CSV table of C-alpha atoms in Angstrom, one decimal:
chain,number,residue,atom,x,y,z
A,144,MET,CA,0.0,0.0,0.0
A,145,MET,CA,2.9,2.3,0.7
A,146,LYS,CA,4.1,1.8,-2.8
A,147,HIS,CA,0.7,2.7,-4.2
A,148,MET,CA,0.7,5.9,-2.2
A,149,ARG,CA,4.1,6.9,-3.6
A,150,ASN,CA,3.1,6.1,-7.1
A,151,MET,CA,0.1,8.4,-6.7
A,152,GLN,CA,2.5,11.2,-5.4
A,153,MET,CA,0.8,11.5,-2.1
A,154,GLU,CA,2.1,14.7,-0.4
A,155,PHE,CA,3.3,15.2,3.2
A,156,PHE,CA,1.3,17.6,5.4
A,157,SER,CA,3.3,19.8,7.8
A,158,GLY,CA,0.4,21.6,9.5
A,159,LYS,CA,1.7,25.1,8.8
A,160,ALA,CA,-0.7,25.9,5.9
A,161,ASP,CA,-4.2,27.4,5.9
A,162,ALA,CA,-7.5,25.6,5.9
A,163,ILE,CA,-7.7,25.3,2.1
A,164,VAL,CA,-4.3,23.5,1.9
A,165,ALA,CA,-5.4,21.2,4.8
A,166,ASP,CA,-8.7,20.4,3.0
A,167,ASN,CA,-6.8,19.7,-0.2
A,168,TRP,CA,-4.5,17.3,1.6
A,169,ARG,CA,-7.4,15.5,3.3
A,170,ARG,CA,-9.3,15.1,0.0
A,171,GLN,CA,-6.2,13.8,-1.8
A,172,LEU,CA,-5.6,11.3,1.0
A,173,GLU,CA,-9.2,9.9,0.7
A,174,ARG,CA,-9.1,9.8,-3.1
A,175,ASN,CA,-5.9,7.8,-3.0
A,176,PHE,CA,-7.4,5.4,-0.5
A,177,LEU,CA,-10.3,4.8,-2.8
A,178,SER,CA,-8.1,4.4,-5.9
A,179,ALA,CA,-5.8,1.9,-4.2
A,180,ARG,CA,-8.7,0.1,-2.5
A,181,CYS,CA,-6.9,0.5,0.8
A,182,PRO,CA,-8.5,-1.6,3.6
A,183,PRO,CA,-9.9,0.5,6.5
A,184,GLU,CA,-7.5,-1.0,9.1
A,185,PHE,CA,-4.5,0.3,7.2
A,186,ARG,CA,-5.7,3.9,6.6
A,187,ARG,CA,-4.9,5.4,10.0
A,188,ASP,CA,-1.2,4.3,9.8
A,189,LEU,CA,-0.8,5.5,6.2
A,190,ALA,CA,-2.4,8.9,7.0
A,191,VAL,CA,0.0,9.3,10.0
A,192,HIS,CA,2.9,8.3,7.8
A,193,HIS,CA,2.3,11.3,5.6
A,194,LEU,CA,2.4,13.8,8.5
A,195,LYS,CA,5.5,15.8,9.3
A,196,ASP,CA,6.8,18.7,11.4
A,197,ASP,CA,4.1,20.4,13.4
A,198,ALA,CA,1.4,18.1,12.2
A,199,LEU,CA,3.3,15.0,13.4
A,200,VAL,CA,4.0,16.6,16.8
A,201,TRP,CA,0.2,17.4,17.0
A,202,TRP,CA,-0.8,13.7,16.3
A,203,GLU,CA,1.7,12.3,18.8
A,204,GLY,CA,0.1,14.6,21.4
A,205,VAL,CA,-3.3,13.2,20.5
A,206,VAL,CA,-2.0,9.6,20.9
A,207,ASP,CA,-0.5,10.4,24.3
A,208,SER,CA,-3.8,11.8,25.6
A,209,SER,CA,-5.8,8.8,24.5
A,210,ASN,CA,-4.8,6.7,27.6
A,211,GLY,CA,-3.7,3.7,25.5
A,212,ILE,CA,-6.9,3.5,23.5
A,213,ARG,CA,-6.2,2.5,19.9
A,214,LEU,CA,-7.4,5.2,17.6
A,215,THR,CA,-9.1,4.4,14.2
A,216,TYR,CA,-9.0,6.3,10.9
A,217,ASP,CA,-12.4,7.8,11.8
A,218,ASP,CA,-10.9,9.1,15.0
A,219,PHE,CA,-8.0,10.5,13.0
A,220,LEU,CA,-10.4,12.4,10.7
A,221,GLU,CA,-12.4,13.8,13.7
A,222,GLU,CA,-9.2,15.0,15.4
A,223,PHE,CA,-7.8,16.4,12.1
A,224,ASN,CA,-11.0,18.4,11.4
A,225,GLY,CA,-11.2,19.7,14.9
A,226,LYS,CA,-7.5,20.9,14.7
A,227,TYR,CA,-7.4,22.4,11.2
A,228,PHE,CA,-11.1,23.4,10.7
A,229,PRO,CA,-12.2,25.2,13.9
A,230,LEU,CA,-15.4,27.2,13.9
A,231,GLU,CA,-13.5,30.5,13.6
A,232,ALA,CA,-11.7,29.3,10.5
A,233,MET,CA,-15.0,28.2,9.0
A,234,ASP,CA,-16.5,31.6,9.8
A,235,GLN,CA,-13.6,33.2,8.1
A,236,MET,CA,-14.0,31.1,5.0
A,237,GLU,CA,-17.7,31.9,4.8
A,238,SER,CA,-17.0,35.6,5.2
A,239,LYS,CA,-14.5,35.4,2.3
A,240,PHE,CA,-17.1,33.6,0.2
A,241,GLN,CA,-19.8,36.2,0.9
A,242,ASP,CA,-17.5,39.1,-0.1
A,243,ILE,CA,-15.6,37.4,-3.0
A,244,ARG,CA,-14.9,39.8,-5.9
A,245,GLN,CA,-13.3,39.3,-9.3
A,246,GLY,CA,-11.0,42.3,-9.0
A,247,SER,CA,-8.1,42.2,-11.5
A,248,ARG,CA,-8.3,38.5,-12.1
A,249,ASN,CA,-9.7,36.9,-15.2
A,250,VAL,CA,-13.0,35.0,-15.1
A,251,ARG,CA,-11.4,31.5,-14.8
A,252,GLU,CA,-9.1,32.6,-12.0
A,253,TYR,CA,-12.1,34.1,-10.2
A,254,GLY,CA,-14.0,30.9,-10.8
A,255,ASP,CA,-11.2,28.8,-9.2
A,256,GLU,CA,-11.2,30.9,-6.1
A,257,PHE,CA,-15.0,30.8,-6.0
A,258,HIS,CA,-15.1,27.0,-6.1
A,259,ARG,CA,-12.4,26.7,-3.4
A,260,LEU,CA,-14.3,28.9,-1.0
A,261,ARG,CA,-17.6,27.2,-2.0
A,262,ARG,CA,-16.5,24.0,-0.3
A,263,PHE,CA,-16.6,25.6,3.1
A,264,ALA,CA,-19.5,28.0,2.8
A,265,GLY,CA,-21.5,27.5,-0.4
A,266,HIS,CA,-22.2,23.8,-0.3
A,267,TYR,CA,-25.8,24.4,0.9
A,268,LEU,CA,-26.7,26.8,-1.9
A,269,SER,CA,-28.7,25.9,-5.0
A,270,ASP,CA,-27.3,26.3,-8.5
A,271,ARG,CA,-29.5,29.4,-9.0
A,272,GLU,CA,-28.2,31.0,-5.8
A,273,LEU,CA,-24.6,30.2,-6.8
A,274,VAL,CA,-25.1,31.8,-10.2
A,275,ARG,CA,-26.4,34.9,-8.5
A,276,ARG,CA,-23.5,35.0,-6.1
A,277,PHE,CA,-21.0,34.6,-8.9
A,278,LEU,CA,-22.6,37.4,-10.9
A,279,LYS,CA,-22.5,39.7,-7.9
A,280,GLY,CA,-18.7,39.4,-7.6
A,281,MET,CA,-18.0,40.0,-11.3
A,282,ARG,CA,-16.6,43.3,-12.7
A,283,ILE,CA,-19.5,45.5,-13.6
A,284,GLU,CA,-18.9,45.7,-17.4
A,285,LEU,CA,-18.7,41.9,-17.6
A,286,ARG,CA,-21.6,41.4,-15.3
A,287,ASN,CA,-23.8,43.7,-17.4
A,288,SER,CA,-23.0,41.8,-20.6
A,289,CYS,CA,-23.7,38.4,-19.0
A,290,ASN,CA,-26.8,39.5,-17.1
A,291,VAL,CA,-29.1,39.3,-20.1
A,292,ARG,CA,-29.9,35.6,-19.9
A,293,ASP,CA,-30.3,32.8,-17.4
A,294,TYR,CA,-27.7,30.1,-16.6
A,295,ARG,CA,-28.2,26.5,-15.4
A,296,ASN,CA,-25.1,26.5,-13.2
A,297,VAL,CA,-21.9,28.4,-12.5
A,298,HIS,CA,-19.9,26.4,-15.0
A,299,GLU,CA,-22.1,27.5,-17.9
A,300,LEU,CA,-21.8,31.1,-16.6
A,301,ILE,CA,-18.0,30.9,-16.4
A,302,GLU,CA,-17.7,29.7,-20.0
A,303,LYS,CA,-20.0,32.4,-21.3
A,304,ALA,CA,-18.2,35.1,-19.3
A,305,ALA,CA,-14.9,33.9,-20.6
A,306,GLU,CA,-16.1,34.5,-24.2
A,307,GLN,CA,-17.4,37.9,-23.3
A,308,GLU,CA,-14.1,38.8,-21.6
A,309,VAL,CA,-12.1,38.0,-24.7
A,310,GLY,CA,-14.4,40.3,-26.8
A,311,LEU,CA,-14.2,43.1,-24.3
A,312,GLU,CA,-10.4,42.9,-24.3
A,313,GLU,CA,-10.3,43.0,-28.1
A,314,GLU,CA,-12.6,46.0,-28.1
A,315,ARG,CA,-10.4,47.7,-25.5
A,316,LYS,CA,-7.3,47.1,-27.6
A,317,GLN,CA,-9.0,48.5,-30.7
A,318,ASN,CA,-10.1,51.6,-28.8
A,319,GLN,CA,-6.6,52.1,-27.4
A,320,ALA,CA,-5.1,51.8,-30.8
A,321,SER,CA,-7.5,54.4,-32.2
A,322,GLN,CA,-6.7,56.8,-29.4
A,323,ASN,CA,-3.0,56.3,-30.0
A,324,ARG,CA,-3.4,57.0,-33.7
A,325,GLY,CA,-5.3,60.2,-32.9
A,326,VAL,CA,-2.6,61.4,-30.5
A,327,LYS,CA,0.1,60.6,-33.1
A,328,ARG,CA,-1.8,62.7,-35.7
A,329,THR,CA,-2.1,65.6,-33.3
A,330,GLN,CA,1.6,65.5,-32.5
A,331,GLU,CA,2.5,65.3,-36.3
A,332,ALA,CA,0.3,68.3,-37.0
A,333,ALA,CA,2.2,70.5,-34.5
A,334,PRO,CA,5.6,72.0,-35.4
A,335,SER,CA,8.6,69.8,-34.7
A,336,GLY,CA,9.5,70.0,-31.0
A,337,GLU,CA,6.3,71.7,-30.1
A,338,VAL,CA,3.0,70.5,-28.7
A,339,ALA,CA,-0.3,72.1,-29.8
A,340,PRO,CA,-1.5,74.2,-26.9
A,341,ALA,CA,-4.9,73.3,-25.4
A,342,ARG,CA,-7.6,75.9,-25.3
A,343,PRO,CA,-7.9,77.4,-21.8
A,344,GLN,CA,-11.1,76.9,-19.7
A,345,CYS,CA,-13.3,79.9,-19.6
A,346,ARG,CA,-14.1,81.1,-16.0
A,347,ARG,CA,-17.4,82.4,-17.2
A,348,CYS,CA,-19.1,79.6,-19.0
A,349,GLY,CA,-16.8,76.7,-18.0
A,350,ARG,CA,-16.0,75.6,-21.6
A,351,ASN,CA,-12.7,75.5,-23.3
A,352,HIS,CA,-12.3,78.3,-25.9
A,353,SER,CA,-10.0,81.2,-26.7
A,354,GLY,CA,-10.8,84.9,-27.0
A,355,GLU,CA,-13.7,86.8,-25.3
A,356,CYS,CA,-16.6,84.8,-24.0
A,357,GLN,CA,-19.8,85.4,-26.0
A,358,VAL,CA,-22.3,83.8,-23.6
A,359,GLY,CA,-25.3,86.2,-23.1
A,360,VAL,CA,-24.2,88.4,-26.0
A,361,CYS,CA,-26.4,89.2,-29.0
A,362,TYR,CA,-24.9,87.6,-32.1
A,363,ASN,CA,-26.2,90.5,-34.2
A,364,CYS,CA,-25.0,93.7,-32.5
A,365,GLY,CA,-22.5,92.2,-30.0
A,366,GLN,CA,-24.2,93.8,-27.0
A,367,PRO,CA,-25.3,92.0,-23.8
A,368,GLY,CA,-28.8,92.0,-22.3
A,369,HIS,CA,-30.7,90.4,-25.2
A,370,VAL,CA,-30.5,87.6,-27.8
A,371,PHE,CA,-30.4,87.7,-31.6
A,372,GLN,CA,-34.1,87.3,-32.3
A,373,ASP,CA,-35.0,90.2,-29.9
A,374,CYS,CA,-32.3,92.6,-31.2
A,375,PRO,CA,-33.7,96.1,-31.8
A,376,ASN,CA,-30.9,97.0,-34.2
A,377,GLU,CA,-30.9,96.3,-38.0
A,378,ARG,CA,-29.8,92.8,-38.9
A,379,GLN,CA,-26.1,92.8,-39.8
A,380,VAL,CA,-24.1,90.3,-41.8
A,381,ARG,CA,-21.2,88.9,-39.9
A,382,PRO,CA,-19.1,86.6,-42.0
A,383,GLY,CA,-18.6,83.3,-40.4
A,384,ARG,CA,-21.1,84.0,-37.5
A,385,ILE,CA,-24.7,83.5,-38.9
A,386,ARG,CA,-25.6,81.5,-41.9
A,387,CYS,CA,-29.1,80.2,-42.9
A,388,TYR,CA,-29.1,76.4,-43.6
A,389,ARG,CA,-32.1,76.8,-45.9
A,390,CYS,CA,-30.8,79.3,-48.5
A,391,ASN,CA,-27.1,79.3,-47.5
A,392,GLN,CA,-27.2,83.1,-47.1
A,393,GLU,CA,-25.6,85.1,-44.2
A,394,GLY,CA,-27.5,87.4,-41.9
A,395,HIS,CA,-30.3,85.3,-40.7
A,396,VAL,CA,-31.1,81.7,-39.5
A,397,ALA,CA,-33.4,79.1,-41.0
A,398,ARG,CA,-36.4,79.8,-38.9
A,399,ASP,CA,-36.5,83.4,-40.1
A,400,CYS,CA,-35.8,82.5,-43.7
A,401,ARG,CA,-38.4,83.8,-46.3
A,402,VAL,CA,-37.3,81.4,-49.0
A,403,GLN,CA,-38.8,77.9,-49.4
A,404,LEU,CA,-36.7,75.0,-50.6
A,405,GLY,CA,-38.6,75.3,-53.9
A,406,GLY,CA,-37.6,78.9,-54.3
A,407,ASN,CA,-41.0,80.6,-53.6
A,408,ALA,CA,-41.5,83.3,-51.0
A,409,TRP,CA,-43.4,82.7,-47.8
A,410,GLY,CA,-46.8,84.4,-47.9
A,411,ALA,CA,-46.6,85.7,-44.3
A,412,PRO,CA,-43.9,86.9,-42.0
A,413,PRO,CA,-42.0,84.1,-40.2
A,414,GLN,CA,-43.3,85.1,-36.7
A,415,GLN,CA,-46.9,84.6,-37.9
A,416,GLN,CA,-46.3,81.3,-39.5
A,417,ARG,CA,-44.5,79.8,-36.6
A,418,GLU,CA,-46.8,77.4,-34.6
A,419,PRO,CA,-46.2,75.9,-31.2
A,420,ALA,CA,-44.4,72.7,-31.4
A,421,GLY,CA,-46.3,69.6,-30.2
A,422,LYS,CA,-44.9,66.5,-28.5
A,423,PRO,CA,-42.6,64.4,-30.6
A,424,ARG,CA,-44.3,61.4,-32.1
A,425,ALA,CA,-43.4,58.7,-34.5
A,426,TYR,CA,-45.5,57.3,-37.3
A,427,VAL,CA,-44.9,55.6,-40.7
A,428,ALA,CA,-45.5,56.8,-44.2
A,429,GLU,CA,-44.8,55.3,-47.6
A,430,ALA,CA,-41.8,56.9,-49.3
A,431,PRO,CA,-40.1,55.7,-52.5
A,432,GLU,CA,-36.9,57.4,-51.6
A,433,GLY,CA,-35.3,59.3,-48.8
A,434,PRO,CA,-32.7,58.9,-46.0
A,435,GLU,CA,-32.2,55.5,-44.4
A,436,PRO,CA,-33.6,55.1,-40.9
A,437,ILE,CA,-31.2,54.0,-38.3
A,438,ALA,CA,-32.3,50.4,-37.5
A,439,GLY,CA,-30.9,47.0,-37.2
A,440,SER,CA,-30.5,43.9,-35.0
A,441,VAL,CA,-29.9,44.7,-31.3
A,442,ALA,CA,-29.9,42.3,-28.3
A,443,VAL,CA,-33.0,43.3,-26.2
A,444,GLY,CA,-34.1,41.2,-23.3
A,445,GLY,CA,-31.7,38.5,-24.2
A,446,VAL,CA,-32.8,38.0,-27.9
A,447,ALA,CA,-32.0,39.7,-31.2
A,448,ALA,CA,-34.7,42.3,-32.1
A,449,PHE,CA,-35.1,44.4,-35.2
A,450,THR,CA,-34.8,47.8,-33.5
A,451,LEU,CA,-35.4,51.4,-34.7
A,452,PHE,CA,-33.6,54.4,-33.1
A,453,ASP,CA,-36.3,57.2,-33.3
A,454,THR,CA,-35.9,60.8,-32.2
A,455,GLY,CA,-39.5,61.4,-33.1
A,456,ALA,CA,-40.8,59.1,-30.3
A,457,THR,CA,-41.0,60.4,-26.8
A,458,HIS,CA,-41.0,56.9,-25.3
A,459,SER,CA,-39.6,53.5,-26.2
A,460,PHE,CA,-41.8,50.6,-27.3
A,461,VAL,CA,-41.6,46.8,-27.7
A,462,SER,CA,-43.8,44.4,-29.7
A,463,PRO,CA,-45.8,41.8,-27.9
A,464,ASN,CA,-44.5,39.2,-30.4
A,465,LEU,CA,-41.0,39.8,-29.0
A,466,THR,CA,-42.0,39.8,-25.3
A,467,ARG,CA,-43.4,36.2,-25.8
A,468,GLU,CA,-39.9,35.1,-27.0
A,469,TRP,CA,-37.4,37.0,-24.9
A,470,ALA,CA,-35.6,35.8,-21.8
A,471,PHE,CA,-36.3,38.9,-19.7
A,472,THR,CA,-38.0,38.1,-16.4
A,473,GLY,CA,-37.8,41.5,-14.7
A,474,SER,CA,-40.3,44.1,-13.6
A,475,TYR,CA,-43.5,44.6,-15.5
A,476,ASN,CA,-46.0,47.4,-14.7
A,477,THR,CA,-49.5,46.6,-15.8
A,478,LYS,CA,-50.6,50.2,-15.6
A,479,ILE,CA,-52.3,51.2,-18.9
A,480,ALA,CA,-50.8,54.2,-20.7
A,481,GLY,CA,-52.1,56.2,-23.7
A,482,VAL,CA,-49.9,57.2,-26.6
A,483,GLU,CA,-50.7,60.2,-28.8
A,484,THR,CA,-50.5,59.7,-32.6
A,485,ALA,CA,-50.3,62.3,-35.3
A,486,GLY,CA,-54.1,62.5,-35.4
A,487,LYS,CA,-56.7,63.0,-32.6
A,488,GLU,CA,-56.9,59.3,-31.6
A,489,LYS,CA,-54.9,57.7,-28.8
A,490,ILE,CA,-53.4,54.2,-28.8
A,491,THR,CA,-53.4,52.3,-25.6
A,492,THR,CA,-50.4,50.3,-24.5
A,493,ASN,CA,-50.6,46.9,-22.7
A,494,GLY,CA,-48.1,47.7,-20.0
A,495,LYS,CA,-44.5,48.7,-19.3
A,496,TYR,CA,-41.4,46.6,-18.9
A,497,GLU,CA,-38.8,48.3,-16.7
A,498,GLU,CA,-35.0,48.1,-16.9
A,499,VAL,CA,-34.9,45.7,-19.9
A,500,PRO,CA,-31.3,45.0,-20.9
A,501,VAL,CA,-30.3,46.6,-24.3
A,502,VAL,CA,-26.8,45.4,-25.2
A,503,LEU,CA,-24.6,47.3,-27.6
A,504,ALA,CA,-20.9,46.3,-28.0
A,505,CYS,CA,-21.2,44.0,-24.9
A,506,ILE,CA,-22.5,47.0,-22.8
A,507,ASN,CA,-25.9,46.9,-21.1
A,508,LEU,CA,-27.9,50.1,-21.7
A,509,PRO,CA,-31.2,49.4,-20.0
A,510,ALA,CA,-34.5,50.7,-21.3
A,511,ASP,CA,-38.1,51.1,-20.1
A,512,LEU,CA,-40.3,49.7,-22.9
A,513,LEU,CA,-44.1,50.2,-23.4
A,514,GLU,CA,-45.7,47.1,-24.9
A,515,LEU,CA,-47.5,48.2,-28.1
A,516,GLU,CA,-48.5,46.5,-31.3
A,517,LEU,CA,-45.8,47.6,-33.9
A,518,GLY,CA,-45.5,47.1,-37.6
A,519,ARG,CA,-42.2,46.4,-39.1
A,520,TYR,CA,-40.0,46.9,-36.0
A,521,GLU,CA,-39.9,44.8,-32.9
A,522,VAL,CA,-38.4,47.5,-30.7
A,523,ILE,CA,-38.4,51.4,-31.0
A,524,LEU,CA,-35.9,53.2,-28.8
A,525,GLY,CA,-37.2,56.8,-28.4
A,526,MET,CA,-36.0,60.0,-26.9
A,527,ASP,CA,-36.3,58.7,-23.3
A,528,TRP,CA,-33.7,56.1,-24.0
A,529,LEU,CA,-31.5,58.3,-26.2
A,530,ALA,CA,-31.5,61.1,-23.6
A,531,GLN,CA,-30.8,58.7,-20.7
A,532,HIS,CA,-27.7,57.4,-22.3
A,533,GLY,CA,-26.5,60.6,-24.0
A,534,ALA,CA,-26.9,59.1,-27.5
A,535,ILE,CA,-26.1,61.2,-30.5
A,536,ILE,CA,-27.8,60.4,-33.8
A,537,ASP,CA,-25.5,60.8,-36.8
A,538,CYS,CA,-28.0,60.8,-39.8
A,539,ALA,CA,-25.3,61.4,-42.4
A,540,LYS,CA,-23.4,58.2,-41.4
A,541,THR,CA,-26.6,56.3,-40.4
A,542,CYS,CA,-25.2,55.5,-36.9
A,543,VAL,CA,-25.8,56.1,-33.2
A,544,ARG,CA,-22.9,57.3,-31.0
A,545,ILE,CA,-23.0,56.8,-27.2
A,546,PRO,CA,-20.2,58.2,-25.0
A,547,LEU,CA,-19.1,55.9,-22.3
A,548,ASP,CA,-16.2,56.4,-19.8
A,549,GLY,CA,-13.9,58.2,-22.1
A,550,ARG,CA,-14.7,56.0,-25.1
A,551,GLN,CA,-17.5,55.7,-27.6
A,552,ILE,CA,-20.0,53.1,-28.6
A,553,VAL,CA,-20.9,53.4,-32.3
A,554,TYR,CA,-23.9,51.4,-33.7
A,555,ARG,CA,-24.3,51.5,-37.4
A,556,GLY,CA,-27.8,50.8,-38.9
A,557,MET,CA,-28.4,48.2,-41.6
A,558,LYS,CA,-29.0,49.4,-45.1
A,559,THR,CA,-32.5,48.6,-46.3
A,560,ARG,CA,-33.5,48.6,-50.0
A,561,THR,CA,-37.2,48.2,-49.4
A,562,GLY,CA,-39.8,48.9,-46.8
A,563,VAL,CA,-41.0,52.0,-45.2
A,564,SER,CA,-39.3,55.1,-43.9
A,565,VAL,CA,-40.0,56.8,-40.6
A,566,ILE,CA,-40.5,60.6,-40.3
A,567,SER,CA,-41.0,62.7,-37.2
A,568,MET,CA,-43.9,65.1,-36.5
A,569,VAL,CA,-41.7,68.1,-37.2
A,570,GLN,CA,-40.9,66.8,-40.7
A,571,ALA,CA,-44.6,66.0,-41.3
A,572,GLU,CA,-45.7,69.5,-40.3
A,573,GLU,CA,-43.0,71.0,-42.6
A,574,ALA,CA,-44.2,68.9,-45.5
A,575,ILE,CA,-47.9,69.9,-44.9
A,576,ARG,CA,-47.0,73.5,-44.6
A,577,LYS,CA,-45.4,73.3,-48.1
A,578,GLY,CA,-48.6,72.1,-49.6
A,579,SER,CA,-48.1,68.3,-49.5
A,580,GLU,CA,-51.1,66.1,-48.9
A,581,ALA,CA,-51.3,64.1,-45.7
A,582,PHE,CA,-53.0,60.8,-45.1
A,583,LEU,CA,-53.6,59.2,-41.7
A,584,THR,CA,-53.7,55.4,-42.0
A,585,THR,CA,-53.8,52.5,-39.7
A,586,ILE,CA,-51.6,49.5,-40.8
């Protein structure tokens, strides 16, 4: 039997290590006994043979205090557990398990430590509770990307998190490389041996700019106390300061322009034609040509959803067809809400899902979604979501930009050759004012 133990590389225990090392030695000892089919009567002597230093001195003291009674292997285990696994040590292990955090370790290293401590404090927990405990200790960016679905056990969660970790690291390297290229171009643009000076921060408005601060100053006459549209002086042309985006002429802005895009003059002064703006809304109209909407596949509630980013919608919406398929099991408010359309009628929503995970580039950007029958799209992300996350709509490049911790998430919409285009209420009112016919339809 001694030869079998040597062949299985049974280690010696000195008694100077912590509870985890002691538990590992005890488990190895019992595994080797089972593998070698060691008879029970030999186990105590073989276990004592693999003690050394302080551990051997401790056992000899146990034997001396037994008053000549022969101790069995079960007695050895009882004394060993009492010596190296006292209640205070178990309390310490449980405290470590309760407070375990991933920190700077990768997911697999974190998982190894989690399983080591679980032997002492987490053996009574169910798989669902262990998954929740493991998620709690993960780094926040990794936890958010993994928290969009359910897991059967911790092993499945670790494998998925390891994949996400690789993707996040690749994204971090790409962002770092882009920043380095930007710094290099800035340095090359400056004269040799010089660094381009940064604009100073203005003490008045808090922004970085050079020259005199123009906050609160009229752009027409340059005097404080009023703004451009209330200026009593004659409108002046200031090159590079004011230019109309409608007619491309200087001296006025688009809302005061008297020229239509078709070249005709307005029939009334701009102040009389201006109407109070209503609440932003979103509706659909057929259009043979026009700018592409920003839409595409986005992970919402744990499933891929055809999603529209819409600045013309005050709220965000989800189709009931999607809610029947997604993995989201969070909060649902059954309070009925009414949604205004471009006409006089109101559409009633079924309810509201709160804090639904919306994942872009492995980052969770949660949304509150009103359940509503939609047409082509499964999810519409409106102004509430866009404003909450500081999203910037880039219509020219058909993308959405979201600043995040010094970097930027860029989502590019899919190019669609057919289908419908979405216009906002502001665009509709502009078209009607130019004489276009308007049709209110229900699809």
